[in-house]
Amino acid sequence: MEVKIEKPTPEKLKELGVEKWPIWEKEVSEFDWYYDTNETCYILEGKVEVTTGDGKKYVIEKGDLVTFPKGLRCRWKVLEPVRKHYNLF
């Protein structure tokens, strides 16, 4: 399962309505996570390393638009306090 990371344009963010999505925040920490639905998020602040069950590592930081697929199991390592808009679908 692939995690998709992109650097969106302001137009893309507006088209998606990102500013209307809820906000989630997390301090520096490490935890396991399972996605029981698809999630797209836009990182407002912070830096995270996500390691998937098959060993792939993704570094996610401010300005990234990230899509996590339903069914993904991973480990989040929050390197810098994170603040993100998120949308579940």
XYZ file of C-alpha atoms in Angstrom:
89
model
C 0.000 0.000 0.000
C 1.373 3.328 -1.046
C 1.229 6.623 0.806
C 0.876 9.486 -1.685
C 2.709 12.737 -0.874
C 2.481 15.861 -3.002
C 3.202 19.576 -2.771
C -0.148 21.108 -3.726
C -0.695 24.468 -5.365
C -2.860 27.043 -3.582
C -5.449 26.405 -6.305
C -5.552 22.676 -5.511
C -5.977 23.374 -1.786
C -8.854 25.733 -2.550
C -10.446 23.219 -4.939
C -10.328 20.534 -2.207
C -11.722 22.926 0.417
C -8.862 22.101 2.780
C -9.407 25.173 4.990
C -12.838 23.762 5.952
C -11.454 20.372 7.066
C -11.071 19.669 10.818
C -7.670 20.148 12.479
C -5.727 17.487 14.404
C -2.658 18.166 16.552
C -0.123 15.844 18.176
C 2.954 16.390 20.315
C 6.293 14.642 19.746
C 5.472 10.957 20.207
C 5.435 7.534 18.579
C 2.439 5.258 18.026
C 0.975 2.546 15.814
C -1.969 3.433 13.578
C -4.479 1.625 11.363
C -6.528 3.419 8.694
C -10.063 1.991 8.622
C -10.958 4.593 5.977
C -9.034 6.662 3.413
C -7.567 9.902 4.716
C -6.147 12.943 2.980
C -4.402 15.503 5.145
C -2.557 18.771 4.674
C 0.338 19.422 7.047
C 0.243 22.941 8.510
C 3.154 22.489 10.939
C 5.597 19.824 12.057
C 7.423 16.788 10.763
C 6.507 13.105 10.909
C 8.152 9.848 9.852
C 5.624 7.172 8.907
C 6.804 3.573 8.505
C 4.419 1.147 6.823
C 4.076 -2.552 7.607
C 6.257 -3.461 4.621
C 9.096 -1.264 5.926
C 8.692 1.770 3.633
C 9.464 5.078 5.332
C 7.853 8.375 4.430
C 8.943 11.756 5.767
C 6.017 14.146 5.890
C 6.383 17.850 6.678
C 4.818 21.273 6.449
C 3.215 21.906 3.068
C 2.657 18.235 2.192
C -0.712 16.924 1.034
C -0.784 13.246 2.007
C -3.214 10.453 1.175
C -3.275 7.310 3.325
C -5.194 4.320 1.889
C -7.843 2.382 3.781
C -6.369 -0.752 5.358
C -2.883 0.706 5.908
C -1.067 -0.269 9.105
C 1.842 1.957 10.049
C 3.890 3.517 12.830
C 3.872 7.274 13.285
C 6.958 8.939 14.733
C 6.156 12.612 15.346
C 9.557 14.352 15.148
C 8.219 17.902 15.518
C 4.754 18.766 16.903
C 2.281 18.308 14.071
C -0.840 20.241 13.133
C -2.857 19.153 10.116
C -6.169 19.539 8.322
C -7.682 16.123 7.572
C -10.489 14.631 5.511
C -11.785 11.058 5.889
C -13.491 9.436 2.926
